[in-house]
Every structure is written in structure tokens, then in C-alpha cells.
XYZ file of C-alpha atoms in Angstrom:
338
model
C -30.771 9.370 6.224
C -32.135 8.746 9.150
C -32.547 4.506 9.896
C -35.457 4.652 11.898
C -37.258 1.296 13.159
C -34.790 -1.032 11.561
C -36.170 -4.702 11.509
C -35.220 -8.161 10.135
C -38.201 -7.753 7.448
C -38.020 -4.149 5.768
C -34.150 -4.526 5.456
C -33.093 -8.030 4.307
C -36.267 -10.562 4.344
C -37.074 -9.587 0.040
C -35.854 -12.602 -1.509
C -35.473 -10.475 -5.399
C -33.193 -7.703 -4.678
C -31.336 -8.615 -0.977
C -29.554 -12.111 -0.242
C -30.867 -13.052 2.913
C -29.775 -15.367 6.421
C -30.291 -18.484 6.265
C -30.867 -19.454 9.716
C -33.668 -16.116 10.522
C -35.596 -16.656 6.990
C -36.404 -20.444 8.403
C -36.681 -19.381 11.942
C -38.760 -17.089 11.021
C -40.982 -19.015 8.389
C -41.895 -21.079 11.576
C -40.867 -20.753 15.175
C -42.224 -24.686 16.164
C -39.614 -25.875 13.506
C -36.666 -24.716 15.564
C -35.455 -27.393 16.792
C -35.912 -29.690 14.442
C -32.925 -28.210 12.710
C -31.034 -27.071 15.563
C -31.079 -30.583 16.902
C -27.730 -31.595 14.409
C -24.335 -29.599 14.221
C -22.763 -29.341 10.944
C -25.440 -30.429 8.049
C -28.568 -30.355 9.478
C -31.136 -32.052 6.980
C -34.859 -29.866 7.147
C -37.120 -32.402 6.579
C -39.753 -29.407 6.409
C -37.420 -27.446 3.789
C -36.520 -30.622 1.540
C -32.053 -29.627 2.339
C -28.861 -29.028 4.261
C -27.845 -26.344 5.631
C -23.910 -25.778 7.195
C -25.030 -24.155 10.991
C -21.144 -24.622 11.950
C -20.002 -21.120 10.589
C -23.991 -19.219 12.634
C -23.466 -20.633 16.194
C -19.923 -21.487 18.725
C -18.642 -22.486 22.505
C -21.903 -25.047 22.112
C -23.255 -27.342 24.755
C -24.665 -30.476 23.291
C -26.467 -33.151 25.038
C -24.746 -36.011 26.181
C -24.710 -39.461 24.258
C -26.812 -37.215 21.181
C -25.880 -33.979 18.538
C -28.398 -31.566 20.334
C -27.673 -28.588 20.854
C -28.326 -26.711 24.592
C -26.988 -23.793 24.634
C -24.829 -22.176 22.350
C -22.910 -18.736 23.877
C -21.780 -16.818 20.441
C -23.885 -16.549 16.971
C -23.030 -15.089 13.844
C -25.462 -13.133 12.121
C -25.335 -12.125 8.111
C -26.138 -9.049 6.047
C -25.476 -8.294 2.380
C -27.614 -5.765 1.452
C -27.096 -4.274 -2.427
C -24.154 -2.346 -3.214
C -25.216 1.517 -3.966
C -23.713 3.202 -6.092
C -22.599 6.310 -4.770
C -19.191 5.310 -2.426
C -19.832 8.417 -0.353
C -23.823 7.024 0.121
C -22.571 3.235 0.319
C -19.666 3.790 3.449
C -22.730 6.502 5.119
C -24.891 4.011 4.999
C -22.015 1.338 6.493
C -21.153 3.632 8.954
C -24.689 4.478 10.328
C -25.573 0.958 10.280
C -23.006 0.049 12.644
C -23.744 3.153 14.446
C -26.658 2.157 15.128
C -25.995 -2.463 15.961
C -23.725 -0.709 18.714
C -26.437 1.707 19.563
C -29.297 -0.585 20.233
C -30.954 -1.602 23.726
C -29.499 -5.401 24.802
C -31.122 -7.043 27.055
C -28.266 -8.191 30.609
C -25.543 -10.429 29.626
C -26.566 -10.278 25.417
C -23.129 -8.353 23.634
C -22.393 -7.946 20.092
C -19.180 -7.123 18.022
C -19.688 -5.951 14.117
C -18.009 -6.406 11.730
C -18.025 -4.714 7.342
C -17.167 -4.014 4.525
C -15.231 -0.841 5.107
C -14.123 -1.880 8.153
C -10.873 -3.077 5.731
C -10.399 0.865 4.787
C -10.658 1.881 8.266
C -8.011 -0.153 9.159
C -6.028 0.728 6.387
C -6.495 4.632 7.690
C -6.043 3.547 11.160
C -2.539 1.914 10.357
C -1.493 4.474 7.067
C -1.368 7.751 10.451
C 0.354 4.986 12.844
C 2.930 4.401 10.093
C 2.728 7.588 9.246
C 4.912 8.576 12.427
C 8.423 6.108 11.688
C 7.938 7.664 8.000
C 10.876 10.582 9.177
C 12.342 7.706 11.258
C 13.170 5.239 7.725
C 14.276 8.200 5.913
C 16.782 9.461 8.283
C 18.176 5.799 8.416
C 18.119 5.246 4.871
C 20.076 8.398 4.536
C 22.312 7.328 7.595
C 23.388 4.248 6.491
C 24.272 5.808 2.059
C 26.322 8.124 3.645
C 28.283 6.365 6.305
C 28.249 2.768 3.996
C 30.503 5.485 1.366
C 32.567 7.758 3.512
C 36.461 7.155 3.585
C 39.233 7.724 5.007
C 40.077 9.949 2.567
C 37.803 13.299 2.342
C 38.784 12.975 -1.531
C 37.818 10.095 -2.025
C 34.294 9.839 -0.326
C 31.497 9.708 -1.191
C 28.679 11.068 1.053
C 26.915 14.030 -0.274
C 27.363 11.245 -3.829
C 24.860 9.249 -1.973
C 23.043 11.906 -0.706
C 22.345 12.969 -4.419
C 22.343 9.186 -5.095
C 18.705 9.121 -2.691
C 17.497 12.635 -4.084
C 17.408 11.096 -7.898
C 15.596 8.453 -6.753
C 13.426 10.326 -4.600
C 12.955 12.704 -8.031
C 12.158 9.634 -9.966
C 9.043 7.761 -7.078
C 7.796 11.304 -7.175
C 7.234 11.921 -10.484
C 5.732 7.846 -10.917
C 3.305 8.395 -8.505
C 2.342 12.579 -10.958
C 1.775 10.328 -13.403
C -0.306 8.380 -12.209
C -2.829 10.800 -10.713
C -2.345 12.157 -14.198
C -3.876 8.687 -15.729
C -6.325 9.438 -12.483
C -5.034 6.813 -10.536
C -5.958 6.645 -6.834
C -3.688 6.427 -4.334
C -4.160 3.478 -2.047
C -3.198 3.716 1.162
C -0.973 0.116 1.143
C 1.093 2.498 -1.595
C 2.894 4.535 1.403
C 5.685 0.911 1.369
C 6.819 1.571 -2.131
C 8.655 4.810 -1.815
C 10.854 2.228 0.158
C 10.634 -0.511 -1.655
C 12.010 1.556 -4.675
C 14.200 3.688 -2.838
C 16.421 0.214 -1.792
C 16.563 -0.702 -5.811
C 17.507 2.608 -6.558
C 20.085 2.523 -3.389
C 21.353 -0.347 -4.965
C 22.232 0.947 -8.295
C 24.247 3.455 -7.139
C 25.953 1.704 -4.768
C 26.627 -1.287 -7.482
C 27.217 2.443 -10.167
C 29.727 4.611 -7.283
C 31.744 0.610 -6.743
C 32.336 -0.511 -10.084
C 33.928 3.170 -10.469
C 35.905 3.321 -8.161
C 37.567 0.117 -9.364
C 37.700 1.898 -12.749
C 39.428 4.765 -11.183
C 42.874 2.458 -9.581
C 42.636 -0.283 -12.217
C 43.068 3.231 -15.216
C 44.557 4.994 -13.267
C 44.883 8.775 -16.203
C 42.319 8.021 -18.096
C 39.553 10.640 -18.705
C 36.820 11.397 -17.201
C 34.907 10.273 -20.289
C 36.750 7.206 -20.863
C 35.959 6.656 -16.439
C 32.709 6.901 -17.337
C 31.903 4.529 -20.202
C 33.240 1.927 -18.308
C 30.998 2.491 -14.937
C 27.911 2.198 -18.076
C 28.873 -0.245 -19.543
C 29.880 -2.802 -16.792
C 26.566 -1.399 -14.311
C 24.280 -1.096 -16.838
C 23.899 -4.892 -17.397
C 23.306 -5.866 -14.022
C 20.835 -2.464 -13.425
C 18.899 -3.511 -16.631
C 18.598 -7.744 -15.378
C 17.657 -6.283 -11.759
C 15.638 -3.277 -13.291
C 13.489 -5.778 -15.539
C 13.223 -8.553 -13.098
C 11.110 -6.967 -10.838
C 9.247 -5.660 -13.404
C 8.127 -8.633 -14.639
C 7.418 -10.007 -11.079
C 5.229 -6.847 -10.235
C 3.775 -7.878 -13.960
C 2.890 -10.821 -12.971
C 0.298 -8.242 -9.846
C -1.074 -6.400 -12.513
C -3.978 -9.009 -13.458
C -4.973 -9.978 -9.854
C -8.490 -10.409 -9.716
C -8.617 -7.541 -6.206
C -8.153 -3.832 -6.992
C -5.572 -3.548 -4.362
C -2.829 -6.073 -4.737
C -3.132 -4.648 -9.005
C -3.599 -1.205 -8.484
C 0.156 -1.765 -6.388
C 1.273 -3.216 -7.620
C 1.359 -0.848 -11.171
C 2.646 1.776 -8.630
C 5.415 -0.148 -8.187
C 6.133 -1.627 -12.028
C 5.840 2.450 -13.640
C 7.755 3.524 -9.923
C 10.882 0.991 -10.762
C 10.038 2.054 -14.483
C 11.377 6.014 -13.712
C 14.084 5.007 -11.168
C 16.435 3.238 -13.494
C 15.719 6.185 -16.554
C 16.577 8.584 -13.178
C 19.799 6.241 -11.728
C 20.824 5.742 -15.201
C 21.086 9.773 -16.107
C 20.634 12.295 -13.402
C 22.649 10.591 -11.001
C 24.795 9.299 -13.550
C 25.656 13.342 -13.755
C 26.012 13.400 -10.539
C 28.516 10.988 -10.739
C 29.787 12.754 -13.546
C 30.361 15.743 -11.682
C 32.365 13.731 -8.804
C 34.186 12.315 -10.537
C 35.687 15.218 -12.028
C 36.255 16.698 -8.076
C 38.250 13.562 -7.762
C 40.209 13.216 -10.241
C 41.198 16.728 -9.792
C 41.435 16.576 -6.085
C 38.756 19.474 -5.031
C 36.276 19.977 -2.420
C 32.799 20.389 -2.458
C 32.194 22.844 -0.235
C 31.617 25.118 -3.528
C 28.791 22.809 -4.855
C 27.455 22.351 -1.166
C 26.844 26.003 -0.919
C 25.512 26.622 -4.103
C 23.545 23.396 -3.495
C 22.234 25.492 -0.277
C 21.127 29.102 -1.751
C 19.354 27.532 -4.652
C 17.184 25.356 -1.907
C 17.064 28.155 0.440
C 15.249 30.721 -3.110
C 12.911 27.679 -3.825
C 11.224 26.630 -0.750
C 11.128 30.937 -0.324
C 9.478 31.428 -2.815
C 5.499 30.477 -3.518
C 4.370 28.436 -5.919
C 0.278 28.714 -6.866
C 0.018 27.390 -10.020
C 1.951 23.720 -11.140
C 3.087 22.121 -7.796
C -0.387 21.321 -6.052
C -1.430 17.839 -6.482
C -4.898 18.855 -7.751
C -3.822 20.837 -10.537
C -2.327 17.514 -11.757
C -5.716 15.175 -12.757
C -7.610 16.111 -15.917
C -10.610 16.648 -14.207
C -10.393 20.465 -11.702
C -7.752 21.163 -14.240
C -10.368 21.434 -17.171
């Protein structure tokens, strides 16, 4: 796509297929009437065109004649070019980029500066924000892990829940990965603002984890000699109500955002709703299983060293294996798997 000899009449002066800039259109039609409808600030009655035009959004830093509203000078002029959108999104981005570059590279008279903004600037700004935010992701993960581990530590090693808290983070992380994979499977595009969803959902998963751990430890002190099945039954019975109400409230709140007119907000809320549902399922099933295993260790006063060693060995084996099919994001997209 080559842009040559850019002129107003060839780009945006047509009336049927493109919108026009009122100020330039009128001045191009009749230059002699320029002073007539520049003589007022605000709503200007143009006798030659029998209609009014608001000039406050066009000129900036103006100086008017003393005792009147006649404009003498203006340091800023705003020019709006409304182009018809192209059907192909890629071509639309290329045209937007080349248009901005052509305007910035244009030769200007001395003392004249140009600043531009386009619809594609939103995407570029979000992309830059995402790139800068990615640098903080490892720090946030370390902080969440450290907070969970330190909050679960006890003086008695057998009563400490540090490893269990890490498993709770792992359970919530698996839920987020599963929800994002499901959204990819149904063709939803991952937007840049969705990068904050994992930390938003992780905080809710950590809250559910601490609720279950707190109820378990309370019942363990009260019901001495109770079996693991009885302790798990009481733990789920007391924690399920609080977790269900919290999750249901969050889902309802984000569900209202799914009917928003803005596609970004709608997509963000859909990702949040699906992630919250998966986190609830994983915390009540996978983390519940981890809690039962840790409870068995706690009751029998054994250490977690054996389980931790098996976990390290399994992780090393999984990371060294080469999964060529099934774990690639491209295989989750329907049209790529055909």
C-alpha cells in the first residue's frame, strides 16, 4: 500500500462515502467567508450556510479582539479525518500506520508542529503497557508465593501448612490455565488487559484456600481423635457456604459486564466469569484432595519430605520431556486442528 500525493480532496472531502471536516470543507468551498464565521467563539451562525457550527473543539489557545469575540490568533487547530473502515483488520492497521507516518514525515513551515492520534493508538498503547507490565509478573508471583508460605507457617513443623499453601496456588493456577484454554478453544481472543485476570483470580483462589485451611485447623483442635473423613466432611460443610456465596457474588458482578457495549470490557468479564468458575471447581476438588493428604500427614505426625521429593522428581521428568502435540496453543484453535 503506497500513499502518494495526499490531499484533502482525494481523501476525506467526499460526502457519500466518507465524513468530512466541517471547518475545512466550508473554508474550501468559500475562502472569502473565512473571516465571517471565525468572528465568533463557540456556536457561530454562518449566514452563508444557514446553520451553526461549534468551534470550541477546533481551535485552542485563541486570542480575541478586545471588546468583541472576534478571533485574532489561534495556536492550535484540530483537524479530524474520518476514513471508512476497511473490512480486513490487517489492512486497516497497515493503512493507519502508513497514514500516521506520512503525516509525521510531511514537510512543515517553520514554527508549525503536528501531533496525531488515531483509533489504532489504543491498541498500540495497550501493547506497550502490556510489555512494561510483563516485567513485574515474576515479582508478583514471588510476592504471592511468599505471602502464602509465610502466612501458613507455624512454630510446630507438623502443623505448618507452607507446602499446602503452594499446592493451593498450584490448584488455582491450573484452574486459570484450564479456563484460558477453554476460551481459546471457543475462539475468544486474548486481549492485553486480560493479563491482570490471573492475579485477580489467584487472589480469590488464595482466599478460598485460607478459608479451608483455617476451618480444618479449628476442627482439628476441637475434634480430637476424629477421622480424616469426619474432619473433611466438617471442613467442606462449613467452608462451602462462604466460598459459594463469595464466588457467586463475583460471578454475578462480572456477568453484568458481559452485556457491555464495549468489546474490551465484555471480553474481559467473560474471561473473569469462566476463570472464577474453574477456580471454584479446582479449589473444591483438587485442593480438597491436597488438604486430605496433608491432613493425613498432620494426624500421623509425619513429614512432607517424601511427598516433596516425589514432586521434584515428577516435575523434572515432566519438564525434560518433549511434548510436540497437544500442549501447543495453536492446537487448541479449531481451524488450526482441521
